[in-house]
PDB file of C-alpha atoms in Angstrom:
ATOM      1  CA  UNK R 371      43.477  -2.152  -2.929  1.00  0.00           C
ATOM      2  CA  UNK R 372      44.041  -1.393  -6.505  1.00  0.00           C
ATOM      3  CA  UNK R 373      46.532   1.725  -5.459  1.00  0.00           C
ATOM      4  CA  UNK R 374      48.107   0.094  -2.674  1.00  0.00           C
ATOM      5  CA  UNK R 375      49.391  -3.089  -5.091  1.00  0.00           C
ATOM      6  CA  UNK R 376      50.454  -0.164  -7.538  1.00  0.00           C
ATOM      7  CA  UNK R 377      52.314   1.303  -5.399  1.00  0.00           C
ATOM      8  CA  UNK R 378      54.366  -1.763  -4.014  1.00  0.00           C
ATOM      9  CA  UNK R 379      55.191  -3.760  -7.532  1.00  0.00           C
ATOM     10  CA  UNK R 380      52.820  -2.004 -10.252  1.00  0.00           C
ATOM     11  CA  UNK R 381      53.381  -4.764 -12.712  1.00  0.00           C
ATOM     12  CA  UNK R 382      51.166  -6.909 -10.617  1.00  0.00           C
ATOM     13  CA  UNK R 383      47.705  -7.722 -12.081  1.00  0.00           C
ATOM     14  CA  UNK R 384      44.638  -7.066  -9.944  1.00  0.00           C
ATOM     15  CA  UNK R 385      41.761  -8.995 -10.446  1.00  0.00           C
ATOM     16  CA  UNK R 386      38.339 -10.500  -9.648  1.00  0.00           C
ATOM     17  CA  UNK R 387      36.037 -13.349 -10.209  1.00  0.00           C
ATOM     18  CA  UNK R 388      32.685 -11.569  -9.245  1.00  0.00           C
ATOM     19  CA  UNK R 389      29.122 -13.145  -9.289  1.00  0.00           C
ATOM     20  CA  UNK R 390      28.139 -14.106 -13.172  1.00  0.00           C
ATOM     21  CA  UNK R 391      25.732 -11.554 -13.629  1.00  0.00           C
ATOM     22  CA  UNK R 392      25.823  -7.917 -13.401  1.00  0.00           C
ATOM     23  CA  UNK R 393      22.270  -6.694 -13.436  1.00  0.00           C
ATOM     24  CA  UNK R 394      19.076  -8.384 -15.172  1.00  0.00           C
ATOM     25  CA  UNK R 395      17.802  -6.366 -17.877  1.00  0.00           C
ATOM     26  CA  UNK R 396      14.716  -6.142 -16.045  1.00  0.00           C
ATOM     27  CA  UNK R 397      16.133  -3.984 -13.922  1.00  0.00           C
ATOM     28  CA  UNK R 398      18.428  -2.387 -16.093  1.00  0.00           C
ATOM     29  CA  UNK R 399      18.013  -1.944 -19.567  1.00  0.00           C
ATOM     30  CA  UNK R 400      22.315  -2.636 -19.888  1.00  0.00           C
ATOM     31  CA  UNK R 401      21.978  -5.783 -18.180  1.00  0.00           C
ATOM     32  CA  UNK R 402      22.119  -9.394 -19.269  1.00  0.00           C
ATOM     33  CA  UNK R 403      18.647 -11.111 -20.944  1.00  0.00           C
ATOM     34  CA  UNK R 404      18.777 -13.167 -17.904  1.00  0.00           C
ATOM     35  CA  UNK R 405      16.448 -13.800 -14.777  1.00  0.00           C
ATOM     36  CA  UNK R 406      19.167 -14.520 -11.667  1.00  0.00           C
ATOM     37  CA  UNK R 407      17.876 -14.636  -8.608  1.00  0.00           C
ATOM     38  CA  UNK R 408      21.187 -12.776  -7.512  1.00  0.00           C
ATOM     39  CA  UNK R 409      23.071  -9.882  -9.050  1.00  0.00           C
ATOM     40  CA  UNK R 410      26.641  -8.325  -8.334  1.00  0.00           C
ATOM     41  CA  UNK R 411      24.924  -4.375  -8.387  1.00  0.00           C
ATOM     42  CA  UNK R 412      21.393  -5.186  -7.022  1.00  0.00           C
ATOM     43  CA  UNK R 413      22.305  -7.781  -3.978  1.00  0.00           C
ATOM     44  CA  UNK R 414      25.871  -8.056  -3.603  1.00  0.00           C
ATOM     45  CA  UNK R 415      26.279  -3.871  -4.209  1.00  0.00           C
ATOM     46  CA  UNK R 416      29.503  -4.629  -6.744  1.00  0.00           C
ATOM     47  CA  UNK R 417      29.163  -2.780  -9.535  1.00  0.00           C
ATOM     48  CA  UNK R 418      31.672  -4.227 -11.449  1.00  0.00           C
ATOM     49  CA  UNK R 419      31.584  -2.569 -14.869  1.00  0.00           C
ATOM     50  CA  UNK R 420      32.506   1.201 -13.344  1.00  0.00           C
ATOM     51  CA  UNK R 421      35.899  -0.665 -11.360  1.00  0.00           C
ATOM     52  CA  UNK R 422      36.473  -1.464 -14.615  1.00  0.00           C
ATOM     53  CA  UNK R 423      35.601   1.752 -16.712  1.00  0.00           C
ATOM     54  CA  UNK R 424      37.872   3.069 -13.738  1.00  0.00           C
ATOM     55  CA  UNK R 425      40.871   0.650 -14.113  1.00  0.00           C
ATOM     56  CA  UNK R 426      40.232  -0.328 -11.128  1.00  0.00           C
ATOM     57  CA  UNK R 427      40.961  -3.751 -11.849  1.00  0.00           C
ATOM     58  CA  UNK R 428      43.145  -5.325 -14.579  1.00  0.00           C
ATOM     59  CA  UNK R 429      40.888  -8.411 -15.246  1.00  0.00           C
ATOM     60  CA  UNK R 430      37.971 -10.380 -14.914  1.00  0.00           C
ATOM     61  CA  UNK R 431      36.713 -13.550 -14.575  1.00  0.00           C
ATOM     62  CA  UNK R 432      33.211 -13.623 -13.698  1.00  0.00           C
ATOM     63  CA  UNK R 433      31.940 -16.788 -12.223  1.00  0.00           C
ATOM     64  CA  UNK R 434      29.659 -18.368 -15.026  1.00  0.00           C
ATOM     65  CA  UNK R 435      28.936 -21.447 -13.442  1.00  0.00           C
ATOM     66  CA  UNK R 436      25.803 -22.826 -15.364  1.00  0.00           C
ATOM     67  CA  UNK R 437      25.306 -24.571 -18.977  1.00  0.00           C
ATOM     68  CA  UNK R 438      24.482 -23.503 -22.110  1.00  0.00           C
ATOM     69  CA  UNK R 439      20.884 -22.995 -22.560  1.00  0.00           C
ATOM     70  CA  UNK R 440      20.134 -22.899 -19.031  1.00  0.00           C
ATOM     71  CA  UNK R 441      16.614 -20.684 -19.111  1.00  0.00           C
ATOM     72  CA  UNK R 442      17.433 -17.844 -16.834  1.00  0.00           C
ATOM     73  CA  UNK R 443      21.361 -17.908 -17.102  1.00  0.00           C
ATOM     74  CA  UNK R 444      22.367 -19.243 -20.179  1.00  0.00           C
ATOM     75  CA  UNK R 445      25.931 -19.321 -20.566  1.00  0.00           C
ATOM     76  CA  UNK R 446      26.265 -18.599 -23.563  1.00  0.00           C
ATOM     77  CA  UNK R 447      24.239 -15.180 -23.172  1.00  0.00           C
ATOM     78  CA  UNK R 448      26.557 -14.119 -20.094  1.00  0.00           C
ATOM     79  CA  UNK R 449      29.788 -14.851 -21.998  1.00  0.00           C
ATOM     80  CA  UNK R 450      28.820 -12.545 -24.409  1.00  0.00           C
ATOM     81  CA  UNK R 451      27.209  -9.725 -22.913  1.00  0.00           C
ATOM     82  CA  UNK R 452      30.756  -9.994 -20.660  1.00  0.00           C
ATOM     83  CA  UNK R 453      32.769  -9.875 -23.748  1.00  0.00           C
ATOM     84  CA  UNK R 454      30.841  -6.878 -24.639  1.00  0.00           C
ATOM     85  CA  UNK R 455      31.334  -5.308 -21.268  1.00  0.00           C
ATOM     86  CA  UNK R 456      34.942  -5.554 -20.413  1.00  0.00           C
ATOM     87  CA  UNK R 457      36.026  -2.108 -20.956  1.00  0.00           C
ATOM     88  CA  UNK R 458      39.501  -2.404 -21.353  1.00  0.00           C
ATOM     89  CA  UNK R 459      39.534  -5.320 -18.845  1.00  0.00           C
ATOM     90  CA  UNK R 460      41.073  -8.965 -19.835  1.00  0.00           C
ATOM     91  CA  UNK R 461      38.389 -11.229 -19.214  1.00  0.00           C
ATOM     92  CA  UNK R 462      38.495 -14.809 -18.564  1.00  0.00           C
ATOM     93  CA  UNK R 463      35.538 -17.054 -17.876  1.00  0.00           C
ATOM     94  CA  UNK R 464      34.792 -18.980 -14.959  1.00  0.00           C
ATOM     95  CA  UNK R 465      34.277 -22.645 -15.806  1.00  0.00           C
ATOM     96  CA  UNK R 466      32.001 -25.026 -13.453  1.00  0.00           C
ATOM     97  CA  UNK R 467      34.375 -27.978 -13.380  1.00  0.00           C
ATOM     98  CA  UNK R 468      32.805 -28.685  -9.696  1.00  0.00           C
ATOM     99  CA  UNK R 469      29.190 -29.458 -11.651  1.00  0.00           C
ATOM    100  CA  UNK R 470      30.560 -32.360 -13.423  1.00  0.00           C
ATOM    101  CA  UNK R 471      29.035 -35.093 -11.697  1.00  0.00           C
ATOM    102  CA  UNK R 472      27.053 -38.233 -13.857  1.00  0.00           C
ATOM    103  CA  UNK R 473      24.249 -38.282 -11.368  1.00  0.00           C
ATOM    104  CA  UNK R 474      24.082 -34.472 -11.671  1.00  0.00           C
ATOM    105  CA  UNK R 475      20.429 -33.388 -11.895  1.00  0.00           C
ATOM    106  CA  UNK R 476      20.798 -31.338 -15.076  1.00  0.00           C
ATOM    107  CA  UNK R 477      21.590 -33.427 -18.100  1.00  0.00           C
ATOM    108  CA  UNK R 478      24.414 -31.267 -19.157  1.00  0.00           C
ATOM    109  CA  UNK R 479      26.541 -31.862 -15.939  1.00  0.00           C
ATOM    110  CA  UNK R 480      26.695 -35.519 -16.664  1.00  0.00           C
ATOM    111  CA  UNK R 481      29.368 -35.547 -19.327  1.00  0.00           C
ATOM    112  CA  UNK R 482      32.509 -33.684 -19.570  1.00  0.00           C
ATOM    113  CA  UNK R 483      31.591 -32.199 -23.158  1.00  0.00           C
ATOM    114  CA  UNK R 484      29.715 -29.009 -21.581  1.00  0.00           C
ATOM    115  CA  UNK R 485      33.343 -27.450 -20.455  1.00  0.00           C
ATOM    116  CA  UNK R 486      34.341 -28.639 -24.352  1.00  0.00           C
ATOM    117  CA  UNK R 487      30.864 -26.841 -25.813  1.00  0.00           C
ATOM    118  CA  UNK R 488      31.723 -23.321 -23.561  1.00  0.00           C
ATOM    119  CA  UNK R 489      35.551 -23.609 -24.148  1.00  0.00           C
ATOM    120  CA  UNK R 490      34.859 -23.610 -27.875  1.00  0.00           C
ATOM    121  CA  UNK R 491      31.812 -20.527 -27.803  1.00  0.00           C
ATOM    122  CA  UNK R 492      34.411 -18.813 -25.904  1.00  0.00           C
ATOM    123  CA  UNK R 493      36.819 -18.952 -28.946  1.00  0.00           C
ATOM    124  CA  UNK R 494      34.330 -17.358 -30.913  1.00  0.00           C
ATOM    125  CA  UNK R 495      33.501 -14.501 -29.136  1.00  0.00           C
ATOM    126  CA  UNK R 496      35.850 -11.269 -28.965  1.00  0.00           C
ATOM    127  CA  UNK R 497      37.804 -10.096 -25.821  1.00  0.00           C
ATOM    128  CA  UNK R 498      37.822 -13.741 -24.083  1.00  0.00           C
ATOM    129  CA  UNK R 499      41.093 -14.279 -23.264  1.00  0.00           C
ATOM    130  CA  UNK R 500      40.855 -17.745 -21.867  1.00  0.00           C
ATOM    131  CA  UNK R 501      39.393 -19.476 -18.912  1.00  0.00           C
ATOM    132  CA  UNK R 502      39.812 -19.799 -15.050  1.00  0.00           C
ATOM    133  CA  UNK R 503      38.266 -23.153 -14.299  1.00  0.00           C
ATOM    134  CA  UNK R 504      36.986 -23.519 -10.449  1.00  0.00           C
ATOM    135  CA  UNK R 505      38.392 -25.359  -8.615  1.00  0.00           C
ATOM    136  CA  UNK R 506      41.731 -26.238  -8.461  1.00  0.00           C
ATOM    137  CA  UNK R 507      40.797 -29.412  -6.552  1.00  0.00           C
ATOM    138  CA  UNK R 508      38.739 -30.332  -8.779  1.00  0.00           C
ATOM    139  CA  UNK R 509      40.934 -30.097 -12.067  1.00  0.00           C
ATOM    140  CA  UNK R 510      42.903 -32.459  -9.394  1.00  0.00           C
ATOM    141  CA  UNK R 511      40.391 -34.755  -9.379  1.00  0.00           C
ATOM    142  CA  UNK R 512      39.876 -34.451 -12.873  1.00  0.00           C
ATOM    143  CA  UNK R 513      35.588 -35.135 -12.775  1.00  0.00           C
ATOM    144  CA  UNK R 514      34.895 -37.372 -15.613  1.00  0.00           C
ATOM    145  CA  UNK R 515      38.221 -37.682 -16.886  1.00  0.00           C
ATOM    146  CA  UNK R 516      37.749 -33.955 -17.929  1.00  0.00           C
ATOM    147  CA  UNK R 517      42.024 -33.200 -18.164  1.00  0.00           C
ATOM    148  CA  UNK R 518      42.566 -35.582 -20.578  1.00  0.00           C
ATOM    149  CA  UNK R 519      39.768 -34.735 -22.961  1.00  0.00           C
ATOM    150  CA  UNK R 520      40.293 -30.812 -22.757  1.00  0.00           C
ATOM    151  CA  UNK R 521      44.271 -30.892 -23.210  1.00  0.00           C
ATOM    152  CA  UNK R 522      43.730 -33.670 -26.400  1.00  0.00           C
ATOM    153  CA  UNK R 523      41.095 -32.168 -28.407  1.00  0.00           C
ATOM    154  CA  UNK R 524      41.813 -28.085 -27.221  1.00  0.00           C
ATOM    155  CA  UNK R 525      44.547 -27.515 -25.297  1.00  0.00           C
ATOM    156  CA  UNK R 526      46.904 -29.681 -27.748  1.00  0.00           C
ATOM    157  CA  UNK R 527      49.693 -26.573 -27.748  1.00  0.00           C
ATOM    158  CA  UNK R 528      51.494 -24.884 -25.032  1.00  0.00           C
ATOM    159  CA  UNK R 529      49.821 -21.257 -24.495  1.00  0.00           C
ATOM    160  CA  UNK R 530      51.258 -17.748 -23.325  1.00  0.00           C
ATOM    161  CA  UNK R 531      49.309 -15.959 -21.258  1.00  0.00           C
ATOM    162  CA  UNK R 532      47.838 -12.487 -22.587  1.00  0.00           C
ATOM    163  CA  UNK R 533      49.976  -9.338 -21.854  1.00  0.00           C
ATOM    164  CA  UNK R 534      48.020  -7.071 -19.606  1.00  0.00           C
ATOM    165  CA  UNK R 535      48.279  -3.460 -20.965  1.00  0.00           C
ATOM    166  CA  UNK R 536      47.081  -2.089 -17.948  1.00  0.00           C
ATOM    167  CA  UNK R 537      50.046  -2.698 -15.811  1.00  0.00           C
ATOM    168  CA  UNK R 538      53.169  -1.440 -15.551  1.00  0.00           C
ATOM    169  CA  UNK R 539      55.059  -3.732 -18.411  1.00  0.00           C
ATOM    170  CA  UNK R 540      58.490  -5.146 -17.816  1.00  0.00           C
ATOM    171  CA  UNK R 541      60.287  -5.573 -21.374  1.00  0.00           C
ATOM    172  CA  UNK R 542      62.898  -8.736 -21.332  1.00  0.00           C
ATOM    173  CA  UNK R 543      66.048  -8.681 -23.221  1.00  0.00           C
ATOM    174  CA  UNK R 544      66.828 -11.739 -25.671  1.00  0.00           C
ATOM    175  CA  UNK R 545      68.218 -14.810 -24.320  1.00  0.00           C
ATOM    176  CA  UNK R 546      72.014 -14.535 -25.123  1.00  0.00           C
ATOM    177  CA  UNK R 547      74.583 -17.921 -25.963  1.00  0.00           C
ATOM    178  CA  UNK R 548      71.773 -20.187 -27.490  1.00  0.00           C
ATOM    179  CA  UNK R 549      73.970 -23.290 -27.951  1.00  0.00           C
ATOM    180  CA  UNK R 550      73.181 -26.548 -29.706  1.00  0.00           C
ATOM    181  CA  UNK R 551      74.928 -29.619 -28.933  1.00  0.00           C
ATOM    182  CA  UNK R 552      74.372 -33.177 -30.190  1.00  0.00           C
ATOM    183  CA  UNK R 553      76.599 -36.403 -29.040  1.00  0.00           C
ATOM    184  CA  UNK R 554      75.573 -39.982 -30.110  1.00  0.00           C
ATOM    185  CA  UNK R 555      71.109 -39.593 -29.582  1.00  0.00           C
ATOM    186  CA  UNK R 556      71.045 -37.039 -27.416  1.00  0.00           C
ATOM    187  CA  UNK R 557      70.568 -33.347 -27.879  1.00  0.00           C
ATOM    188  CA  UNK R 558      71.570 -30.260 -26.092  1.00  0.00           C
ATOM    189  CA  UNK R 559      70.275 -27.123 -25.845  1.00  0.00           C
ATOM    190  CA  UNK R 560      71.741 -24.615 -23.714  1.00  0.00           C
ATOM    191  CA  UNK R 561      71.538 -20.698 -23.374  1.00  0.00           C
ATOM    192  CA  UNK R 562      71.858 -17.518 -20.807  1.00  0.00           C
ATOM    193  CA  UNK R 563      69.270 -15.587 -19.096  1.00  0.00           C
ATOM    194  CA  UNK R 564      68.808 -12.179 -20.336  1.00  0.00           C
ATOM    195  CA  UNK R 565      67.472  -8.880 -18.401  1.00  0.00           C
ATOM    196  CA  UNK R 566      64.011  -9.749 -17.005  1.00  0.00           C
ATOM    197  CA  UNK R 567      63.678 -13.443 -18.130  1.00  0.00           C
ATOM    198  CA  UNK R 568      61.089 -14.748 -15.824  1.00  0.00           C
ATOM    199  CA  UNK R 569      60.989 -17.763 -18.370  1.00  0.00           C
ATOM    200  CA  UNK R 570      61.660 -19.035 -21.730  1.00  0.00           C
ATOM    201  CA  UNK R 571      59.976 -20.818 -24.713  1.00  0.00           C
ATOM    202  CA  UNK R 572      61.772 -22.959 -26.722  1.00  0.00           C
ATOM    203  CA  UNK R 573      60.715 -22.613 -30.464  1.00  0.00           C
ATOM    204  CA  UNK R 574      60.877 -25.864 -33.044  1.00  0.00           C
ATOM    205  CA  UNK R 575      60.529 -24.992 -36.917  1.00  0.00           C
ATOM    206  CA  UNK R 576      61.338 -26.688 -39.949  1.00  0.00           C
ATOM    207  CA  UNK R 577      64.422 -26.026 -41.750  1.00  0.00           C
ATOM    208  CA  UNK R 578      63.715 -23.900 -45.095  1.00  0.00           C
ATOM    209  CA  UNK R 579      60.896 -22.375 -43.357  1.00  0.00           C
ATOM    210  CA  UNK R 580      60.960 -18.577 -41.736  1.00  0.00           C
ATOM    211  CA  UNK R 581      60.416 -18.996 -38.073  1.00  0.00           C
ATOM    212  CA  UNK R 582      56.622 -18.240 -37.238  1.00  0.00           C
ATOM    213  CA  UNK R 583      56.153 -17.655 -33.655  1.00  0.00           C
ATOM    214  CA  UNK R 584      52.593 -16.809 -34.339  1.00  0.00           C
ATOM    215  CA  UNK R 585      51.879 -20.682 -34.367  1.00  0.00           C
ATOM    216  CA  UNK R 586      51.380 -21.969 -31.492  1.00  0.00           C
ATOM    217  CA  UNK R 587      52.036 -25.994 -33.175  1.00  0.00           C
ATOM    218  CA  UNK R 588      56.140 -24.622 -32.824  1.00  0.00           C
ATOM    219  CA  UNK R 589      56.430 -24.641 -29.501  1.00  0.00           C
ATOM    220  CA  UNK R 590      58.462 -27.072 -28.140  1.00  0.00           C
ATOM    221  CA  UNK R 591      58.946 -26.224 -24.623  1.00  0.00           C
ATOM    222  CA  UNK R 592      57.848 -23.472 -22.256  1.00  0.00           C
ATOM    223  CA  UNK R 593      60.636 -23.735 -19.094  1.00  0.00           C
ATOM    224  CA  UNK R 594      61.976 -21.600 -16.025  1.00  0.00           C
ATOM    225  CA  UNK R 595      65.336 -23.149 -16.660  1.00  0.00           C
ATOM    226  CA  UNK R 596      68.613 -22.533 -19.179  1.00  0.00           C
ATOM    227  CA  UNK R 597      68.982 -26.045 -21.077  1.00  0.00           C
ATOM    228  CA  UNK R 598      66.597 -28.831 -22.011  1.00  0.00           C
ATOM    229  CA  UNK R 599      67.820 -32.143 -23.516  1.00  0.00           C
ATOM    230  CA  UNK R 600      66.025 -35.107 -25.799  1.00  0.00           C
ATOM    231  CA  UNK R 601      66.979 -37.741 -27.961  1.00  0.00           C
ATOM    232  CA  UNK R 602      67.747 -37.446 -31.440  1.00  0.00           C
ATOM    233  CA  UNK R 603      64.517 -39.212 -33.667  1.00  0.00           C
ATOM    234  CA  UNK R 604      62.238 -37.812 -37.009  1.00  0.00           C
ATOM    235  CA  UNK R 605      60.506 -35.270 -34.636  1.00  0.00           C
ATOM    236  CA  UNK R 606      63.780 -33.741 -33.078  1.00  0.00           C
ATOM    237  CA  UNK R 607      66.471 -33.932 -36.204  1.00  0.00           C
ATOM    238  CA  UNK R 608      68.613 -30.847 -36.069  1.00  0.00           C
ATOM    239  CA  UNK R 609      69.059 -31.656 -40.084  1.00  0.00           C
ATOM    240  CA  UNK R 610      65.410 -31.720 -40.366  1.00  0.00           C
ATOM    241  CA  UNK R 611      64.621 -28.511 -38.330  1.00  0.00           C
ATOM    242  CA  UNK R 612      66.350 -25.441 -36.011  1.00  0.00           C
ATOM    243  CA  UNK R 613      65.334 -24.179 -33.112  1.00  0.00           C
ATOM    244  CA  UNK R 614      65.332 -20.640 -30.963  1.00  0.00           C
ATOM    245  CA  UNK R 615      64.295 -19.533 -27.552  1.00  0.00           C
ATOM    246  CA  UNK R 616      62.543 -16.418 -26.425  1.00  0.00           C
ATOM    247  CA  UNK R 617      62.528 -14.763 -22.813  1.00  0.00           C
ATOM    248  CA  UNK R 618      59.368 -14.168 -21.408  1.00  0.00           C
ATOM    249  CA  UNK R 619      58.740 -10.940 -18.648  1.00  0.00           C
ATOM    250  CA  UNK R 620      56.862 -11.040 -15.820  1.00  0.00           C
ATOM    251  CA  UNK R 621      54.131  -9.123 -17.778  1.00  0.00           C
ATOM    252  CA  UNK R 622      54.415 -12.078 -20.454  1.00  0.00           C
ATOM    253  CA  UNK R 623      56.046  -9.525 -22.465  1.00  0.00           C
ATOM    254  CA  UNK R 624      58.015 -11.758 -25.071  1.00  0.00           C
ATOM    255  CA  UNK R 625      61.879 -11.002 -26.364  1.00  0.00           C
ATOM    256  CA  UNK R 626      62.795 -11.622 -30.121  1.00  0.00           C
ATOM    257  CA  UNK R 627      63.739 -15.188 -30.768  1.00  0.00           C
ATOM    258  CA  UNK R 628      67.527 -15.917 -30.863  1.00  0.00           C
ATOM    259  CA  UNK R 629      68.173 -18.954 -33.017  1.00  0.00           C
ATOM    260  CA  UNK R 630      70.115 -21.861 -31.406  1.00  0.00           C
ATOM    261  CA  UNK R 631      74.070 -22.054 -32.819  1.00  0.00           C
TER     262      UNK R 631
END
């Protein structure tokens, strides 16, 4: 599968979402400190670590669908183990939204705080590039109002996906002709796409301050269009702020920023 995908579209990422435990330490000293009743290697015949080492997959998203502190399969222990055994693969942890339920038999899943705790823990562990929430249906159904809570507290700003260096990179050209126009109380930003621009990032910076694209709080919009419009107010006033746009390629490479004139 890997070779076929790369032959047709070498920039496409090929990854898997395996069961959360590779092997228990009781079977293999390099395994995790868990007592899972089923494992990838011994029961599902999937040697995920070999796939990672050989470059057969570009990312891995283990289904770590247990709570922090679970005796036989602790989310904290397993997440740390995958971080140390990613072998250059991008790692996204699988979060069990489907377990959130006020009537759950497990106390941890009766509150959306468990998901919050897990994401905060992820951010303290190296090599974790983000989360995958299982499943999209549960994200739409929004159990225990988890969506509002993580947006307000943990995902307050836009974020750009990580660049995966295991795939053939597509480099973007910078957008062109970035123009700003203010008429009455309306502000309009327009630009032309450069080569290999799949989408764009609009930044806002305070005047007399350096443009810092590393701070996600400076991102105004991530968009696939070539213009955005809004109203002039104290948060957008071009006398107080200046704007810039960058182009993002289909492999998440970002171009240099162009200042709106």
